[in-house]
Amino acid sequence: MPDNPGAREDPYISVVVPVYNEEENLALLHQRLTVTLEKITSRYEIIMVDDGSQDGSLGLITKLAEQDPHVKFISFTRNFGHESATTAGLDFASGDAVVIIDADLQDPPEVIEEMVTRWREGYEVVYGKRRGRRKEPVTKKLSSFLFYRLMRKIADVDVPLDTGDFRLIDRKMVEHFHKLRERNRFIRLEIAWLGGRTKEVLYDREPRHAGKTKYNFSKRLRLSIDGIVSFSAFPLRFMSYIGFIIFFLSIAAILVVLVQKLFFDIQIPGYAFLVISLFALGGVQILLLGFLGEYIARIYKEVQSRPHYLIDLMGGFDGEKDGRETLS
Ligand code: UDP
Ligand code: MG
């Protein structure tokens, strides 16, 4: 397997952290990241992306950036969402390898060391795979379990199971990722879509260090629908399958009725069949129109082509990437 050119000697490593109301986690996160990264290389940056936090996160981040030249930050004008925050971090990261990690310490920073080892062996995407999930609600475990298995079945990409965004990506793959600028992002699936040489690293997912999850049921559902619609035309194809089956069944039913009437002279009460087929067809039509709506909504968003995020403040970056800037 070929070496990754950037992995030789003293690689430059970027760590991207999306942050939304994580004031209680930032100090410990910074400390643990620093200890781990110092072991690996002296050349690294920690990019904290403040996704419009309403608590003291931004204040803490700017203070960290003042104290530690490795820390850089981007802050948004409002909450644009986890996927947008991660996108911004990837846009501004300049490392030979970029690691994405959650701010809440569910992804142990120490695992980065093993990820870098695998990267040095030549793997271009090294993703963290959860060995087990402790103390998470059963509903969440079950829905993730089902979602990723469903995605594997119907999506056009090979989705690694039991993984989040915690992963290391080689520079080459980051450059490829920049070519994907769709509006409804689902980064872990997009990275799977990129392909490349991939390797997993097993880790124990910790419970959140402090604070509450920033994802509620509807945000999670939204993300799942985005994932399915972005990566699979299955619901659209499913529409034509259903349409075909219903058409076939109705032809068969007509034939049955005709045969009974013409050859056996059996009278069949018509209304039961009518009522049932009315409801069945009505239901199917509404469902399928819903699917169609999902795709149309997506086209609408793509046509609008709004930027993924708007930057209010930046700090710690050098050169032309400093100052107020808007990147889509
Ligand atoms: N996050 C973000 N913007 C949001 C929601 C979440 O930047 O709108 C960040 C959050 O601060 C954390 C990461 O995304 O670093 C994952 O969020 P969380 O831990 O709440 O999700 P969970 O682990 O519960 O799936
Ligand atoms: Mg979390």
mmCIF file of C-alpha atoms and ligand atoms in Angstrom:
data_model
loop_
_atom_site.group_PDB
_atom_site.id
_atom_site.type_symbol
_atom_site.label_atom_id
_atom_site.label_comp_id
_atom_site.label_asym_id
_atom_site.label_seq_id
_atom_site.Cartn_x
_atom_site.Cartn_y
_atom_site.Cartn_z
ATOM 1 C CA MET A 1 0.000 0.000 0.000
ATOM 2 C CA PRO A 2 1.424 3.432 -0.895
ATOM 3 C CA ASP A 3 2.329 5.882 1.832
ATOM 4 C CA ASN A 4 0.369 9.076 2.148
ATOM 5 C CA PRO A 5 2.870 11.765 1.160
ATOM 6 C CA GLY A 6 1.752 14.077 3.960
ATOM 7 C CA ALA A 7 2.228 11.403 6.595
ATOM 8 C CA ARG A 8 6.006 11.356 6.262
ATOM 9 C CA GLU A 9 8.260 12.916 8.888
ATOM 10 C CA ASP A 10 6.485 15.679 10.762
ATOM 11 C CA PRO A 11 2.924 15.838 9.437
ATOM 12 C CA TYR A 12 0.644 18.829 9.877
ATOM 13 C CA ILE A 13 -2.588 17.744 11.536
ATOM 14 C CA SER A 14 -5.837 19.690 11.695
ATOM 15 C CA VAL A 15 -8.571 18.914 14.173
ATOM 16 C CA VAL A 16 -12.037 20.272 13.415
ATOM 17 C CA VAL A 17 -14.479 20.679 16.292
ATOM 18 C CA PRO A 18 -18.082 21.793 15.714
ATOM 19 C CA VAL A 19 -19.255 23.595 18.831
ATOM 20 C CA TYR A 20 -22.772 24.477 19.837
ATOM 21 C CA ASN A 21 -23.302 25.442 23.474
ATOM 22 C CA GLU A 22 -20.471 23.323 24.836
ATOM 23 C CA GLU A 23 -18.937 25.681 27.406
ATOM 24 C CA GLU A 24 -18.529 22.955 30.027
ATOM 25 C CA ASN A 25 -16.599 20.691 27.682
ATOM 26 C CA LEU A 26 -14.182 22.987 25.901
ATOM 27 C CA ALA A 27 -11.420 23.278 28.510
ATOM 28 C CA LEU A 28 -11.128 19.523 29.027
ATOM 29 C CA LEU A 29 -11.440 18.867 25.300
ATOM 30 C CA HIS A 30 -8.621 21.314 24.580
ATOM 31 C CA GLN A 31 -6.465 19.749 27.269
ATOM 32 C CA ARG A 32 -6.970 16.175 26.113
ATOM 33 C CA LEU A 33 -6.530 17.093 22.446
ATOM 34 C CA THR A 34 -3.305 18.941 23.227
ATOM 35 C CA VAL A 35 -1.812 16.039 25.184
ATOM 36 C CA THR A 36 -2.617 13.608 22.374
ATOM 37 C CA LEU A 37 -1.515 15.842 19.507
ATOM 38 C CA GLU A 38 1.774 16.831 21.174
ATOM 39 C CA LYS A 39 2.646 13.140 21.282
ATOM 40 C CA ILE A 40 2.121 12.828 17.542
ATOM 41 C CA THR A 41 3.558 16.025 16.095
ATOM 42 C CA SER A 42 4.538 19.562 16.919
ATOM 43 C CA ARG A 43 2.667 20.856 13.902
ATOM 44 C CA TYR A 44 -1.061 20.892 14.400
ATOM 45 C CA GLU A 45 -4.048 23.188 14.537
ATOM 46 C CA ILE A 46 -7.315 22.898 16.418
ATOM 47 C CA ILE A 47 -10.110 24.640 14.558
ATOM 48 C CA MET A 48 -13.111 25.305 16.737
ATOM 49 C CA VAL A 49 -16.206 26.243 14.785
ATOM 50 C CA ASP A 50 -18.704 28.045 16.935
ATOM 51 C CA ASP A 51 -22.090 27.300 15.429
ATOM 52 C CA GLY A 52 -23.902 30.300 16.896
ATOM 53 C CA SER A 53 -23.696 29.187 20.532
ATOM 54 C CA GLN A 54 -25.809 31.126 22.989
ATOM 55 C CA ASP A 55 -23.751 30.230 26.046
ATOM 56 C CA GLY A 56 -20.185 31.228 26.862
ATOM 57 C CA SER A 57 -18.613 28.922 24.246
ATOM 58 C CA LEU A 58 -17.384 31.665 21.925
ATOM 59 C CA GLY A 59 -15.802 33.598 24.790
ATOM 60 C CA LEU A 60 -13.978 30.471 25.918
ATOM 61 C CA ILE A 61 -12.850 29.666 22.399
ATOM 62 C CA THR A 62 -11.394 33.130 21.817
ATOM 63 C CA LYS A 63 -9.601 32.890 25.141
ATOM 64 C CA LEU A 64 -8.158 29.485 24.193
ATOM 65 C CA ALA A 65 -7.040 30.956 20.871
ATOM 66 C CA GLU A 66 -5.268 33.784 22.682
ATOM 67 C CA GLN A 67 -3.446 31.396 24.991
ATOM 68 C CA ASP A 68 -2.631 28.678 22.503
ATOM 69 C CA PRO A 69 -1.435 29.543 19.000
ATOM 70 C CA HIS A 70 -2.567 26.093 17.834
ATOM 71 C CA VAL A 71 -6.186 27.060 18.391
ATOM 72 C CA LYS A 72 -8.020 28.807 15.569
ATOM 73 C CA PHE A 73 -11.673 29.630 15.442
ATOM 74 C CA ILE A 74 -14.531 30.473 13.157
ATOM 75 C CA SER A 75 -17.831 31.713 14.474
ATOM 76 C CA PHE A 76 -21.098 31.829 12.584
ATOM 77 C CA THR A 77 -23.688 34.587 12.546
ATOM 78 C CA ARG A 78 -26.252 32.105 13.849
ATOM 79 C CA ASN A 79 -26.802 28.372 14.345
ATOM 80 C CA PHE A 80 -26.352 26.771 10.933
ATOM 81 C CA GLY A 81 -26.216 23.184 12.174
ATOM 82 C CA HIS A 82 -23.643 20.538 12.872
ATOM 83 C CA GLU A 83 -23.040 19.638 9.222
ATOM 84 C CA SER A 84 -22.401 23.274 8.236
ATOM 85 C CA ALA A 85 -20.028 23.782 11.153
ATOM 86 C CA THR A 86 -18.051 20.706 10.142
ATOM 87 C CA THR A 87 -18.036 21.888 6.517
ATOM 88 C CA ALA A 88 -16.557 25.238 7.534
ATOM 89 C CA GLY A 89 -13.879 23.491 9.564
ATOM 90 C CA LEU A 90 -12.941 21.305 6.607
ATOM 91 C CA ASP A 91 -12.896 24.348 4.317
ATOM 92 C CA PHE A 92 -10.365 26.157 6.462
ATOM 93 C CA ALA A 93 -8.272 23.232 7.662
ATOM 94 C CA SER A 94 -4.864 23.106 6.047
ATOM 95 C CA GLY A 95 -3.473 19.906 7.564
ATOM 96 C CA ASP A 96 -2.033 16.929 5.705
ATOM 97 C CA ALA A 97 -4.690 15.049 7.624
ATOM 98 C CA VAL A 98 -7.888 16.438 9.116
ATOM 99 C CA VAL A 99 -9.634 14.893 12.106
ATOM 100 C CA ILE A 100 -13.297 15.634 12.828
ATOM 101 C CA ILE A 101 -14.269 15.249 16.466
ATOM 102 C CA ASP A 102 -17.299 16.180 18.588
ATOM 103 C CA ALA A 103 -16.860 18.778 21.307
ATOM 104 C CA ASP A 104 -18.665 16.786 23.990
ATOM 105 C CA LEU A 105 -15.882 14.217 24.523
ATOM 106 C CA GLN A 106 -18.018 11.333 23.338
ATOM 107 C CA ASP A 107 -15.205 10.698 20.895
ATOM 108 C CA PRO A 108 -12.092 10.195 23.030
ATOM 109 C CA PRO A 109 -9.294 12.433 21.640
ATOM 110 C CA GLU A 110 -6.726 9.746 22.542
ATOM 111 C CA VAL A 111 -8.016 7.585 19.669
ATOM 112 C CA ILE A 112 -6.510 10.113 17.229
ATOM 113 C CA GLU A 113 -3.092 8.557 17.857
ATOM 114 C CA GLU A 114 -4.184 5.228 16.408
ATOM 115 C CA MET A 115 -5.955 6.984 13.538
ATOM 116 C CA VAL A 116 -2.705 8.729 12.638
ATOM 117 C CA THR A 117 -0.838 5.414 12.784
ATOM 118 C CA ARG A 118 -3.287 3.909 10.300
ATOM 119 C CA TRP A 119 -3.029 7.008 8.109
ATOM 120 C CA ARG A 120 0.753 6.649 8.097
ATOM 121 C CA GLU A 121 0.272 3.109 6.843
ATOM 122 C CA GLY A 122 -1.437 4.577 3.800
ATOM 123 C CA TYR A 123 -5.137 4.671 4.644
ATOM 124 C CA GLU A 124 -6.892 7.810 3.424
ATOM 125 C CA VAL A 125 -9.995 7.722 5.580
ATOM 126 C CA VAL A 126 -9.716 6.269 9.056
ATOM 127 C CA TYR A 127 -13.057 6.253 10.793
ATOM 128 C CA GLY A 128 -13.873 5.621 14.397
ATOM 129 C CA LYS A 129 -16.182 2.666 14.848
ATOM 130 C CA ARG A 130 -18.134 2.383 18.082
ATOM 131 C CA ARG A 131 -17.396 -0.770 19.966
ATOM 132 C CA GLY A 132 -20.399 -0.293 22.211
ATOM 133 C CA ARG A 133 -22.685 2.469 23.298
ATOM 134 C CA ARG A 134 -22.983 3.099 26.949
ATOM 135 C CA LYS A 135 -25.831 4.919 28.615
ATOM 136 C CA GLU A 136 -27.645 5.976 25.517
ATOM 137 C CA PRO A 137 -31.415 5.833 25.212
ATOM 138 C CA VAL A 138 -32.655 2.566 23.681
ATOM 139 C CA THR A 139 -34.702 4.501 21.127
ATOM 140 C CA LYS A 140 -31.572 6.265 19.880
ATOM 141 C CA LYS A 141 -29.581 3.051 19.696
ATOM 142 C CA LEU A 142 -32.404 1.329 17.847
ATOM 143 C CA SER A 143 -33.020 4.161 15.392
ATOM 144 C CA SER A 144 -29.308 4.474 14.549
ATOM 145 C CA PHE A 145 -29.063 0.715 14.168
ATOM 146 C CA LEU A 146 -32.004 0.627 11.771
ATOM 147 C CA PHE A 147 -30.999 3.764 9.885
ATOM 148 C CA TYR A 148 -27.487 2.647 9.018
ATOM 149 C CA ARG A 149 -28.641 -0.793 8.003
ATOM 150 C CA LEU A 150 -31.363 0.716 5.820
ATOM 151 C CA MET A 151 -28.844 3.104 4.259
ATOM 152 C CA ARG A 152 -26.547 0.221 3.451
ATOM 153 C CA LYS A 153 -29.374 -1.555 1.694
ATOM 154 C CA ILE A 154 -30.788 1.304 -0.335
ATOM 155 C CA ALA A 155 -28.040 3.913 -0.661
ATOM 156 C CA ASP A 156 -25.664 4.079 -3.554
ATOM 157 C CA VAL A 157 -22.747 4.198 -1.097
ATOM 158 C CA ASP A 158 -21.055 1.733 1.158
ATOM 159 C CA VAL A 159 -21.852 3.211 4.573
ATOM 160 C CA PRO A 160 -19.670 1.965 7.402
ATOM 161 C CA LEU A 161 -21.839 0.769 10.277
ATOM 162 C CA ASP A 162 -21.777 2.234 13.793
ATOM 163 C CA THR A 163 -19.754 5.303 12.922
ATOM 164 C CA GLY A 164 -20.307 8.971 13.552
ATOM 165 C CA ASP A 165 -18.294 11.868 12.222
ATOM 166 C CA PHE A 166 -15.230 10.996 14.276
ATOM 167 C CA ARG A 167 -12.635 10.264 11.614
ATOM 168 C CA LEU A 168 -9.339 11.205 10.051
ATOM 169 C CA ILE A 169 -9.283 12.269 6.413
ATOM 170 C CA ASP A 170 -6.190 12.578 4.252
ATOM 171 C CA ARG A 171 -5.559 15.900 2.468
ATOM 172 C CA LYS A 172 -6.272 14.349 -0.923
ATOM 173 C CA MET A 173 -9.711 13.238 0.249
ATOM 174 C CA VAL A 174 -10.404 16.643 1.813
ATOM 175 C CA GLU A 175 -9.723 18.217 -1.585
ATOM 176 C CA HIS A 176 -12.156 15.772 -3.159
ATOM 177 C CA PHE A 177 -14.699 16.591 -0.470
ATOM 178 C CA HIS A 178 -14.498 20.285 -1.432
ATOM 179 C CA LYS A 179 -15.949 19.357 -4.796
ATOM 180 C CA LEU A 180 -19.188 18.285 -3.102
ATOM 181 C CA ARG A 181 -21.143 21.426 -2.327
ATOM 182 C CA GLU A 182 -24.681 20.167 -1.955
ATOM 183 C CA ARG A 183 -26.965 22.128 0.330
ATOM 184 C CA ASN A 184 -28.351 19.365 2.495
ATOM 185 C CA ARG A 185 -25.201 17.893 3.859
ATOM 186 C CA PHE A 186 -24.625 14.556 5.459
ATOM 187 C CA ILE A 187 -20.899 14.550 5.873
ATOM 188 C CA ARG A 188 -20.288 11.002 7.011
ATOM 189 C CA LEU A 189 -22.165 9.664 4.004
ATOM 190 C CA GLU A 190 -20.477 12.089 1.630
ATOM 191 C CA ILE A 191 -17.088 10.952 2.849
ATOM 192 C CA ALA A 192 -18.113 7.329 2.392
ATOM 193 C CA TRP A 193 -19.164 8.274 -1.129
ATOM 194 C CA LEU A 194 -15.656 9.612 -1.868
ATOM 195 C CA GLY A 195 -14.225 6.129 -1.583
ATOM 196 C CA GLY A 196 -10.478 5.829 -1.097
ATOM 197 C CA ARG A 197 -8.553 3.433 1.067
ATOM 198 C CA THR A 198 -10.453 3.198 4.333
ATOM 199 C CA LYS A 199 -9.755 1.632 7.678
ATOM 200 C CA GLU A 200 -11.665 1.501 10.927
ATOM 201 C CA VAL A 201 -10.402 2.042 14.422
ATOM 202 C CA LEU A 202 -12.524 0.617 17.224
ATOM 203 C CA TYR A 203 -13.262 2.799 20.226
ATOM 204 C CA ASP A 204 -15.629 2.977 23.166
ATOM 205 C CA ARG A 205 -18.045 5.834 22.791
ATOM 206 C CA GLU A 206 -18.216 7.687 26.075
ATOM 207 C CA PRO A 207 -21.308 9.314 27.477
ATOM 208 C CA ARG A 208 -21.421 13.086 26.957
ATOM 209 C CA HIS A 209 -18.998 14.793 29.366
ATOM 210 C CA ALA A 210 -21.407 17.627 30.191
ATOM 211 C CA GLY A 211 -24.477 19.325 28.790
ATOM 212 C CA LYS A 212 -27.310 17.897 26.780
ATOM 213 C CA THR A 213 -27.430 16.510 23.275
ATOM 214 C CA LYS A 214 -27.952 19.218 20.663
ATOM 215 C CA TYR A 215 -29.943 16.869 18.512
ATOM 216 C CA ASN A 216 -33.609 16.385 19.177
ATOM 217 C CA PHE A 217 -35.834 13.836 17.511
ATOM 218 C CA SER A 218 -36.907 16.112 14.683
ATOM 219 C CA LYS A 219 -33.316 17.193 13.859
ATOM 220 C CA ARG A 220 -32.307 13.547 13.771
ATOM 221 C CA LEU A 221 -35.279 12.602 11.591
ATOM 222 C CA ARG A 222 -34.460 15.502 9.258
ATOM 223 C CA LEU A 223 -30.867 14.297 8.968
ATOM 224 C CA SER A 224 -32.007 10.749 8.255
ATOM 225 C CA ILE A 225 -34.364 11.887 5.504
ATOM 226 C CA ASP A 226 -31.589 14.066 4.050
ATOM 227 C CA GLY A 227 -29.331 11.046 4.097
ATOM 228 C CA ILE A 228 -31.775 8.814 2.300
ATOM 229 C CA VAL A 229 -32.832 11.336 -0.309
ATOM 230 C CA SER A 230 -29.276 12.570 -0.953
ATOM 231 C CA PHE A 231 -27.801 9.188 -1.466
ATOM 232 C CA SER A 232 -30.535 7.088 -2.852
ATOM 233 C CA ALA A 233 -33.152 7.315 -5.526
ATOM 234 C CA PHE A 234 -34.755 4.251 -3.981
ATOM 235 C CA PRO A 235 -37.937 6.057 -2.792
ATOM 236 C CA LEU A 236 -38.457 7.314 -6.344
ATOM 237 C CA ARG A 237 -37.916 3.899 -7.836
ATOM 238 C CA PHE A 238 -40.098 2.431 -5.113
ATOM 239 C CA MET A 239 -42.919 4.614 -6.460
ATOM 240 C CA SER A 240 -42.737 3.007 -9.842
ATOM 241 C CA TYR A 241 -42.557 -0.474 -8.312
ATOM 242 C CA ILE A 242 -45.729 0.171 -6.314
ATOM 243 C CA GLY A 243 -47.439 1.691 -9.306
ATOM 244 C CA PHE A 244 -46.513 -1.310 -11.403
ATOM 245 C CA ILE A 245 -47.719 -3.804 -8.787
ATOM 246 C CA ILE A 246 -51.046 -2.036 -8.330
ATOM 247 C CA PHE A 247 -51.551 -1.857 -12.085
ATOM 248 C CA PHE A 248 -50.756 -5.540 -12.414
ATOM 249 C CA LEU A 249 -53.083 -6.488 -9.564
ATOM 250 C CA SER A 250 -55.989 -4.500 -10.985
ATOM 251 C CA ILE A 251 -55.589 -6.145 -14.399
ATOM 252 C CA ALA A 252 -55.577 -9.524 -12.664
ATOM 253 C CA ALA A 253 -58.677 -8.581 -10.662
ATOM 254 C CA ILE A 254 -60.524 -7.536 -13.798
ATOM 255 C CA LEU A 255 -59.633 -10.832 -15.462
ATOM 256 C CA VAL A 256 -60.867 -12.793 -12.442
ATOM 257 C CA VAL A 257 -64.166 -10.934 -12.398
ATOM 258 C CA LEU A 258 -64.598 -11.367 -16.143
ATOM 259 C CA VAL A 259 -63.896 -15.100 -16.008
ATOM 260 C CA GLN A 260 -66.307 -15.573 -13.106
ATOM 261 C CA LYS A 261 -69.015 -13.580 -14.854
ATOM 262 C CA LEU A 262 -68.647 -15.070 -18.336
ATOM 263 C CA PHE A 263 -67.908 -18.721 -17.556
ATOM 264 C CA PHE A 264 -69.356 -19.378 -14.102
ATOM 265 C CA ASP A 265 -72.069 -16.724 -13.879
ATOM 266 C CA ILE A 266 -71.050 -15.721 -10.312
ATOM 267 C CA GLN A 267 -72.258 -12.343 -9.047
ATOM 268 C CA ILE A 268 -69.735 -10.407 -6.887
ATOM 269 C CA PRO A 269 -70.803 -7.505 -4.670
ATOM 270 C CA GLY A 270 -68.816 -4.583 -6.058
ATOM 271 C CA TYR A 271 -68.766 -2.059 -3.261
ATOM 272 C CA ALA A 272 -66.382 -3.862 -0.869
ATOM 273 C CA PHE A 273 -63.710 -4.073 -3.476
ATOM 274 C CA LEU A 274 -64.369 -0.473 -4.509
ATOM 275 C CA VAL A 275 -64.043 0.888 -0.987
ATOM 276 C CA ILE A 276 -60.867 -1.054 -0.300
ATOM 277 C CA SER A 277 -59.199 -0.063 -3.517
ATOM 278 C CA LEU A 278 -60.195 3.556 -3.001
ATOM 279 C CA PHE A 279 -58.472 3.705 0.352
ATOM 280 C CA ALA A 280 -55.475 1.708 -0.767
ATOM 281 C CA LEU A 281 -54.879 3.833 -3.815
ATOM 282 C CA GLY A 282 -55.517 7.085 -1.946
ATOM 283 C CA GLY A 283 -53.005 6.134 0.727
ATOM 284 C CA VAL A 284 -50.390 5.073 -1.720
ATOM 285 C CA GLN A 285 -50.817 8.253 -3.728
ATOM 286 C CA ILE A 286 -50.376 10.501 -0.725
ATOM 287 C CA LEU A 287 -47.315 8.584 0.399
ATOM 288 C CA LEU A 288 -45.725 8.732 -3.005
ATOM 289 C CA LEU A 289 -46.533 12.401 -3.450
ATOM 290 C CA GLY A 290 -44.693 12.921 -0.184
ATOM 291 C CA PHE A 291 -41.609 11.249 -1.604
ATOM 292 C CA LEU A 292 -41.871 13.385 -4.701
ATOM 293 C CA GLY A 293 -42.137 16.457 -2.486
ATOM 294 C CA GLU A 294 -38.885 15.531 -0.753
ATOM 295 C CA TYR A 295 -37.016 15.527 -4.020
ATOM 296 C CA ILE A 296 -38.644 18.731 -5.208
ATOM 297 C CA ALA A 297 -37.743 20.427 -1.929
ATOM 298 C CA ARG A 298 -34.188 19.355 -2.516
ATOM 299 C CA ILE A 299 -34.120 20.734 -6.051
ATOM 300 C CA TYR A 300 -35.503 23.978 -4.689
ATOM 301 C CA LYS A 301 -32.723 24.224 -2.127
ATOM 302 C CA GLU A 302 -30.068 23.449 -4.691
ATOM 303 C CA VAL A 303 -31.441 26.079 -7.059
ATOM 304 C CA GLN A 304 -31.414 28.702 -4.326
ATOM 305 C CA SER A 305 -27.714 27.887 -3.829
ATOM 306 C CA ARG A 306 -27.356 29.768 -0.617
ATOM 307 C CA PRO A 307 -24.035 29.556 1.201
ATOM 308 C CA HIS A 308 -23.695 26.783 3.734
ATOM 309 C CA TYR A 309 -22.832 29.240 6.473
ATOM 310 C CA LEU A 310 -21.976 32.866 7.131
ATOM 311 C CA ILE A 311 -18.918 33.756 9.142
ATOM 312 C CA ASP A 312 -19.083 36.509 11.693
ATOM 313 C CA LEU A 313 -15.599 36.280 13.201
ATOM 314 C CA MET A 314 -12.404 34.351 12.655
ATOM 315 C CA GLY A 315 -9.121 34.206 14.490
ATOM 316 C CA GLY A 316 -5.789 32.442 14.646
ATOM 317 C CA PHE A 317 -5.542 31.702 10.931
ATOM 318 C CA ASP A 318 -2.657 33.197 9.014
ATOM 319 C CA GLY A 319 -2.469 34.813 5.627
ATOM 320 C CA GLU A 320 -5.349 35.297 3.322
ATOM 321 C CA LYS A 321 -7.715 33.114 5.290
ATOM 322 C CA ASP A 322 -7.848 35.623 8.145
ATOM 323 C CA GLY A 323 -10.448 38.279 8.717
ATOM 324 C CA ARG A 324 -14.068 38.413 7.765
ATOM 325 C CA GLU A 325 -14.798 36.161 4.900
ATOM 326 C CA THR A 326 -17.697 34.321 3.384
ATOM 327 C CA LEU A 327 -17.267 31.019 1.728
ATOM 328 C CA SER A 328 -20.106 28.960 0.441
HETATM 329 N N1 UDP B 1 -23.388 20.677 17.069
HETATM 330 C C1 UDP B 1 -23.255 21.821 16.274
HETATM 331 N N2 UDP B 1 -24.401 22.438 15.827
HETATM 332 C C2 UDP B 1 -25.662 21.958 16.112
HETATM 333 C C3 UDP B 1 -25.768 20.764 16.879
HETATM 334 C C4 UDP B 1 -24.615 20.151 17.334
HETATM 335 O O1 UDP B 1 -22.143 22.275 16.009
HETATM 336 O O2 UDP B 1 -26.641 22.571 15.675
HETATM 337 C C5 UDP B 1 -22.160 20.009 17.562
HETATM 338 C C6 UDP B 1 -22.132 19.738 19.057
HETATM 339 O O3 UDP B 1 -21.634 20.840 19.772
HETATM 340 C C7 UDP B 1 -21.220 18.523 19.145
HETATM 341 C C8 UDP B 1 -21.515 17.781 17.856
HETATM 342 O O4 UDP B 1 -22.093 18.738 16.977
HETATM 343 O O5 UDP B 1 -19.862 18.885 19.155
HETATM 344 C C9 UDP B 1 -22.442 16.595 18.065
HETATM 345 O O6 UDP B 1 -23.631 17.013 18.707
HETATM 346 P P1 UDP B 1 -24.291 16.196 19.897
HETATM 347 O O7 UDP B 1 -23.245 15.684 20.805
HETATM 348 O O8 UDP B 1 -25.340 17.061 20.501
HETATM 349 O O9 UDP B 1 -24.986 14.993 19.113
HETATM 350 P P2 UDP B 1 -25.112 13.493 19.630
HETATM 351 O O10 UDP B 1 -23.738 13.058 20.091
HETATM 352 O O11 UDP B 1 -26.081 13.521 20.733
HETATM 353 O O12 UDP B 1 -25.577 12.735 18.422
HETATM 354 MG MG MG B 2 -22.610 13.951 21.421
#
